[in-house]
Amino acid sequence: MSLKCGIVGLPNVGKSTLFNCISSGKAQSANFPFCTIEPNLGSTNVPDKRLEVLTEICQPRSVVPATVDIVDIAGLVKGASKGEGLGNQFLANIRETDAILHVLRCFDDGNIIHVDGSIDPVRDKEIVDTELQIKDLETVESRLAKSVKQATTGGDKEAKKLVDLLERYRAALLAGKSCRTVELLNPDEEAMAKNLFLLTNKPVLYVCNVDEASAASGNAYVDAVREAVKDEQAEILVIAAKTEAEIAEIEDYEDRQMFLEELGLQESGVVRLIQGAYHLLGLLTFFTAGADECRAWTIRKGDKAPKAAGAIHTDFERGFIRAEVIKYEDFVQYRSEAAVRAAGKLATEGKEYVVQDGDIMHFLFNV
């Protein structure tokens, strides 16, 4: 499933450092603007303790985790919507992603320059938001003019529905709000919104990059960001990117855990960020588990059993008959498929079954 999270933000806020911590790609990281020009693409495993437990129970020959794609995008500056800096390229790269990890600098360091000369993550957020909103307003107004004409001269009912949605988007953008703040009233509007490919309609996670001392508790900068985004449909994650880079270099698991405990953390911020990116994309995991392989499979939330079967092989979806489903908790309790079956905990589901996160599934098909 090719879904991507884009890491965005102003230059020198820690995007590439963060990217290198969480992905298999390696981006150049340096103390000057536009160090990143071409987007860097990396893929990373999604940490999942459930897969570790299944592996311990089944002792399989191979283990395959879920993955998520991360893109490190060049830094944006004020005026990007008009082509300043790498503006046009930056906006095009964002448009190709499915969700946004917006990195904000929430630390002081006189050795690392800031393009605007001072540290103010709320201002930085607003700069990026404004540039994306300006671009979206251009898109909305262009589409609105065309749709109004179709609705009034052609009597197109679908165009009338689109006009209503576009007018609400336009009002929000003119008020300095992102499109994701506009409530969608029904599935038809959700489909129309998706087809507009608006930049500020993408789900966003604000990543507050802090100093090591603030990794566990945050700081005043983080508090200001939290206040600024309280009315948005967005979440905040606090992470110390420089410290995470140091943690990533520690090979011994116990030493790594000891370092985290000294910082007051139960787990790495990178783990939380990868999991956050996965859920931000609207993804969930189901498993196949046995002696040959334990594997985490990725589908969208709301997908039904045939779609899950298709994640394994298109023939499974095409010839889908039924699915045998074991709840993760039941498998852990009974320790084998045979014991789950004997306890009457194995369910047989048809084409309309909506897959739940953590389901362990076996598909019957015929082609």
PDB file of N, CA, C and O in Angstrom, residues 95 135-144 147 161-170 173 179 182 184 188-202:
ATOM      1  N   ARG A  95       1.808  17.938  -2.178  1.00  0.00           N
ATOM      2  CA  ARG A  95       0.580  17.460  -2.827  1.00  0.00           C
ATOM      3  C   ARG A  95       0.639  15.952  -3.090  1.00  0.00           C
ATOM      4  O   ARG A  95      -0.386  15.277  -3.126  1.00  0.00           O
ATOM      5  N   LYS A 135      -2.261  28.723  -1.548  1.00  0.00           N
ATOM      6  CA  LYS A 135      -2.290  27.817  -2.706  1.00  0.00           C
ATOM      7  C   LYS A 135      -3.645  27.129  -2.823  1.00  0.00           C
ATOM      8  O   LYS A 135      -4.199  26.981  -3.922  1.00  0.00           O
ATOM      9  N   ASP A 136      -4.195  26.713  -1.680  1.00  0.00           N
ATOM     10  CA  ASP A 136      -5.513  26.069  -1.696  1.00  0.00           C
ATOM     11  C   ASP A 136      -6.601  27.043  -2.139  1.00  0.00           C
ATOM     12  O   ASP A 136      -7.547  26.653  -2.832  1.00  0.00           O
ATOM     13  N   LEU A 137      -6.482  28.311  -1.741  1.00  0.00           N
ATOM     14  CA  LEU A 137      -7.484  29.310  -2.134  1.00  0.00           C
ATOM     15  C   LEU A 137      -7.486  29.477  -3.645  1.00  0.00           C
ATOM     16  O   LEU A 137      -8.555  29.600  -4.261  1.00  0.00           O
ATOM     17  N   GLU A 138      -6.316  29.463  -4.254  1.00  0.00           N
ATOM     18  CA  GLU A 138      -6.227  29.529  -5.720  1.00  0.00           C
ATOM     19  C   GLU A 138      -6.958  28.342  -6.343  1.00  0.00           C
ATOM     20  O   GLU A 138      -7.733  28.495  -7.297  1.00  0.00           O
ATOM     21  N   THR A 139      -6.729  27.153  -5.796  1.00  0.00           N
ATOM     22  CA  THR A 139      -7.363  25.939  -6.318  1.00  0.00           C
ATOM     23  C   THR A 139      -8.875  26.004  -6.150  1.00  0.00           C
ATOM     24  O   THR A 139      -9.636  25.711  -7.078  1.00  0.00           O
ATOM     25  N   VAL A 140      -9.316  26.406  -4.960  1.00  0.00           N
ATOM     26  CA  VAL A 140     -10.746  26.449  -4.647  1.00  0.00           C
ATOM     27  C   VAL A 140     -11.468  27.470  -5.522  1.00  0.00           C
ATOM     28  O   VAL A 140     -12.538  27.182  -6.079  1.00  0.00           O
ATOM     29  N   GLU A 141     -10.911  28.659  -5.667  1.00  0.00           N
ATOM     30  CA  GLU A 141     -11.577  29.697  -6.462  1.00  0.00           C
ATOM     31  C   GLU A 141     -11.640  29.327  -7.932  1.00  0.00           C
ATOM     32  O   GLU A 141     -12.631  29.607  -8.609  1.00  0.00           O
ATOM     33  N   SER A 142     -10.597  28.683  -8.430  1.00  0.00           N
ATOM     34  CA  SER A 142     -10.600  28.243  -9.826  1.00  0.00           C
ATOM     35  C   SER A 142     -11.675  27.179 -10.043  1.00  0.00           C
ATOM     36  O   SER A 142     -12.437  27.238 -11.018  1.00  0.00           O
ATOM     37  N   ARG A 143     -11.742  26.228  -9.137  1.00  0.00           N
ATOM     38  CA  ARG A 143     -12.724  25.155  -9.255  1.00  0.00           C
ATOM     39  C   ARG A 143     -14.135  25.667  -9.014  1.00  0.00           C
ATOM     40  O   ARG A 143     -15.107  25.200  -9.634  1.00  0.00           O
ATOM     41  N   LEU A 144     -14.265  26.658  -8.133  1.00  0.00           N
ATOM     42  CA  LEU A 144     -15.581  27.225  -7.811  1.00  0.00           C
ATOM     43  C   LEU A 144     -16.183  27.926  -9.022  1.00  0.00           C
ATOM     44  O   LEU A 144     -17.378  27.760  -9.323  1.00  0.00           O
ATOM     45  N   SER A 147     -17.459  25.293 -11.359  1.00  0.00           N
ATOM     46  CA  SER A 147     -18.598  24.544 -10.825  1.00  0.00           C
ATOM     47  C   SER A 147     -19.866  25.383 -10.785  1.00  0.00           C
ATOM     48  O   SER A 147     -20.964  24.873 -11.013  1.00  0.00           O
ATOM     49  N   LYS A 161     -23.786  20.542  -5.367  1.00  0.00           N
ATOM     50  CA  LYS A 161     -23.240  20.031  -4.110  1.00  0.00           C
ATOM     51  C   LYS A 161     -21.782  20.472  -3.940  1.00  0.00           C
ATOM     52  O   LYS A 161     -21.363  20.858  -2.843  1.00  0.00           O
ATOM     53  N   LEU A 162     -21.034  20.418  -5.037  1.00  0.00           N
ATOM     54  CA  LEU A 162     -19.631  20.806  -4.986  1.00  0.00           C
ATOM     55  C   LEU A 162     -19.483  22.294  -4.710  1.00  0.00           C
ATOM     56  O   LEU A 162     -18.598  22.707  -3.952  1.00  0.00           O
ATOM     57  N   VAL A 163     -20.370  23.096  -5.294  1.00  0.00           N
ATOM     58  CA  VAL A 163     -20.340  24.541  -5.066  1.00  0.00           C
ATOM     59  C   VAL A 163     -20.514  24.839  -3.580  1.00  0.00           C
ATOM     60  O   VAL A 163     -19.798  25.670  -3.006  1.00  0.00           O
ATOM     61  N   ASP A 164     -21.445  24.147  -2.945  1.00  0.00           N
ATOM     62  CA  ASP A 164     -21.686  24.366  -1.513  1.00  0.00           C
ATOM     63  C   ASP A 164     -20.431  24.061  -0.694  1.00  0.00           C
ATOM     64  O   ASP A 164     -20.052  24.826   0.201  1.00  0.00           O
ATOM     65  N   LEU A 165     -19.789  22.949  -1.013  1.00  0.00           N
ATOM     66  CA  LEU A 165     -18.577  22.572  -0.281  1.00  0.00           C
ATOM     67  C   LEU A 165     -17.442  23.559  -0.549  1.00  0.00           C
ATOM     68  O   LEU A 165     -16.751  23.998   0.384  1.00  0.00           O
ATOM     69  N   LEU A 166     -17.273  23.943  -1.801  1.00  0.00           N
ATOM     70  CA  LEU A 166     -16.202  24.871  -2.168  1.00  0.00           C
ATOM     71  C   LEU A 166     -16.388  26.235  -1.506  1.00  0.00           C
ATOM     72  O   LEU A 166     -15.412  26.880  -1.101  1.00  0.00           O
ATOM     73  N   GLU A 167     -17.630  26.672  -1.393  1.00  0.00           N
ATOM     74  CA  GLU A 167     -17.898  27.963  -0.751  1.00  0.00           C
ATOM     75  C   GLU A 167     -17.531  27.922   0.729  1.00  0.00           C
ATOM     76  O   GLU A 167     -17.024  28.897   1.282  1.00  0.00           O
ATOM     77  N   ARG A 168     -17.776  26.784   1.366  1.00  0.00           N
ATOM     78  CA  ARG A 168     -17.389  26.635   2.781  1.00  0.00           C
ATOM     79  C   ARG A 168     -15.873  26.593   2.935  1.00  0.00           C
ATOM     80  O   ARG A 168     -15.313  27.166   3.872  1.00  0.00           O
ATOM     81  N   TYR A 169     -15.222  25.931   1.990  1.00  0.00           N
ATOM     82  CA  TYR A 169     -13.752  25.912   2.007  1.00  0.00           C
ATOM     83  C   TYR A 169     -13.200  27.329   1.801  1.00  0.00           C
ATOM     84  O   TYR A 169     -12.264  27.746   2.485  1.00  0.00           O
ATOM     85  N   ARG A 170     -13.804  28.039   0.858  1.00  0.00           N
ATOM     86  CA  ARG A 170     -13.330  29.404   0.556  1.00  0.00           C
ATOM     87  C   ARG A 170     -13.467  30.302   1.784  1.00  0.00           C
ATOM     88  O   ARG A 170     -12.559  31.071   2.116  1.00  0.00           O
ATOM     89  N   LEU A 173     -10.736  29.431   4.321  1.00  0.00           N
ATOM     90  CA  LEU A 173      -9.411  29.880   3.882  1.00  0.00           C
ATOM     91  C   LEU A 173      -9.270  31.394   3.992  1.00  0.00           C
ATOM     92  O   LEU A 173      -8.223  31.901   4.418  1.00  0.00           O
ATOM     93  N   CYS A 179      -8.429  23.875   5.464  1.00  0.00           N
ATOM     94  CA  CYS A 179      -9.617  23.174   4.975  1.00  0.00           C
ATOM     95  C   CYS A 179     -10.030  22.024   5.881  1.00  0.00           C
ATOM     96  O   CYS A 179     -11.200  21.659   5.929  1.00  0.00           O
ATOM     97  N   VAL A 182     -13.080  22.388   8.167  1.00  0.00           N
ATOM     98  CA  VAL A 182     -14.448  22.404   7.631  1.00  0.00           C
ATOM     99  C   VAL A 182     -15.085  21.035   7.839  1.00  0.00           C
ATOM    100  O   VAL A 182     -14.534  20.012   7.429  1.00  0.00           O
ATOM    101  N   LEU A 184     -17.333  17.954   7.171  1.00  0.00           N
ATOM    102  CA  LEU A 184     -17.954  17.311   6.010  1.00  0.00           C
ATOM    103  C   LEU A 184     -19.247  16.652   6.467  1.00  0.00           C
ATOM    104  O   LEU A 184     -19.270  15.941   7.474  1.00  0.00           O
ATOM    105  N   ASP A 188     -20.827  11.756   0.467  1.00  0.00           N
ATOM    106  CA  ASP A 188     -20.639  12.413  -0.835  1.00  0.00           C
ATOM    107  C   ASP A 188     -19.633  13.555  -0.720  1.00  0.00           C
ATOM    108  O   ASP A 188     -18.767  13.719  -1.583  1.00  0.00           O
ATOM    109  N   GLU A 189     -19.751  14.346   0.341  1.00  0.00           N
ATOM    110  CA  GLU A 189     -18.806  15.451   0.542  1.00  0.00           C
ATOM    111  C   GLU A 189     -17.402  14.929   0.817  1.00  0.00           C
ATOM    112  O   GLU A 189     -16.418  15.521   0.387  1.00  0.00           O
ATOM    113  N   GLU A 190     -17.307  13.823   1.533  1.00  0.00           N
ATOM    114  CA  GLU A 190     -15.996  13.223   1.809  1.00  0.00           C
ATOM    115  C   GLU A 190     -15.315  12.824   0.501  1.00  0.00           C
ATOM    116  O   GLU A 190     -14.114  13.040   0.333  1.00  0.00           O
ATOM    117  N   ALA A 191     -16.095  12.255  -0.419  1.00  0.00           N
ATOM    118  CA  ALA A 191     -15.540  11.847  -1.715  1.00  0.00           C
ATOM    119  C   ALA A 191     -15.128  13.059  -2.533  1.00  0.00           C
ATOM    120  O   ALA A 191     -14.070  13.074  -3.178  1.00  0.00           O
ATOM    121  N   MET A 192     -15.966  14.109  -2.535  1.00  0.00           N
ATOM    122  CA  MET A 192     -15.637  15.333  -3.273  1.00  0.00           C
ATOM    123  C   MET A 192     -14.375  15.982  -2.710  1.00  0.00           C
ATOM    124  O   MET A 192     -13.502  16.437  -3.454  1.00  0.00           O
ATOM    125  N   ALA A 193     -14.284  16.021  -1.380  1.00  0.00           N
ATOM    126  CA  ALA A 193     -13.130  16.635  -0.729  1.00  0.00           C
ATOM    127  C   ALA A 193     -11.849  15.908  -1.110  1.00  0.00           C
ATOM    128  O   ALA A 193     -10.814  16.537  -1.386  1.00  0.00           O
ATOM    129  N   LYS A 194     -11.911  14.598  -1.147  1.00  0.00           N
ATOM    130  CA  LYS A 194     -10.733  13.791  -1.482  1.00  0.00           C
ATOM    131  C   LYS A 194     -10.256  14.087  -2.900  1.00  0.00           C
ATOM    132  O   LYS A 194      -9.054  14.169  -3.168  1.00  0.00           O
ATOM    133  N   ASN A 195     -11.197  14.290  -3.809  1.00  0.00           N
ATOM    134  CA  ASN A 195     -10.850  14.528  -5.222  1.00  0.00           C
ATOM    135  C   ASN A 195     -10.325  15.940  -5.490  1.00  0.00           C
ATOM    136  O   ASN A 195      -9.840  16.224  -6.585  1.00  0.00           O
ATOM    137  N   LEU A 196     -10.439  16.828  -4.505  1.00  0.00           N
ATOM    138  CA  LEU A 196      -9.922  18.194  -4.677  1.00  0.00           C
ATOM    139  C   LEU A 196      -8.415  18.289  -4.398  1.00  0.00           C
ATOM    140  O   LEU A 196      -7.762  19.246  -4.805  1.00  0.00           O
ATOM    141  N   PHE A 197      -7.869  17.311  -3.675  1.00  0.00           N
ATOM    142  CA  PHE A 197      -6.428  17.250  -3.372  1.00  0.00           C
ATOM    143  C   PHE A 197      -5.908  18.546  -2.735  1.00  0.00           C
ATOM    144  O   PHE A 197      -4.848  19.058  -3.120  1.00  0.00           O
ATOM    145  N   LEU A 198      -6.655  19.069  -1.786  1.00  0.00           N
ATOM    146  CA  LEU A 198      -6.245  20.315  -1.141  1.00  0.00           C
ATOM    147  C   LEU A 198      -5.139  20.072  -0.112  1.00  0.00           C
ATOM    148  O   LEU A 198      -5.180  19.116   0.656  1.00  0.00           O
ATOM    149  N   LEU A 199      -4.163  20.961  -0.094  1.00  0.00           N
ATOM    150  CA  LEU A 199      -2.999  20.798   0.770  1.00  0.00           C
ATOM    151  C   LEU A 199      -3.366  20.855   2.244  1.00  0.00           C
ATOM    152  O   LEU A 199      -2.838  20.100   3.056  1.00  0.00           O
ATOM    153  N   THR A 200      -4.269  21.780   2.611  1.00  0.00           N
ATOM    154  CA  THR A 200      -4.603  21.945   4.030  1.00  0.00           C
ATOM    155  C   THR A 200      -5.724  21.016   4.475  1.00  0.00           C
ATOM    156  O   THR A 200      -6.227  21.138   5.587  1.00  0.00           O
ATOM    157  N   ASN A 201      -6.114  20.084   3.598  1.00  0.00           N
ATOM    158  CA  ASN A 201      -7.104  19.083   3.972  1.00  0.00           C
ATOM    159  C   ASN A 201      -6.432  17.798   4.429  1.00  0.00           C
ATOM    160  O   ASN A 201      -7.101  16.883   4.895  1.00  0.00           O
ATOM    161  N   LYS A 202      -5.125  17.733   4.256  1.00  0.00           N
ATOM    162  CA  LYS A 202      -4.405  16.530   4.650  1.00  0.00           C
ATOM    163  C   LYS A 202      -4.318  16.459   6.171  1.00  0.00           C
ATOM    164  O   LYS A 202      -4.148  17.480   6.841  1.00  0.00           O
TER     165      LYS A 202
END
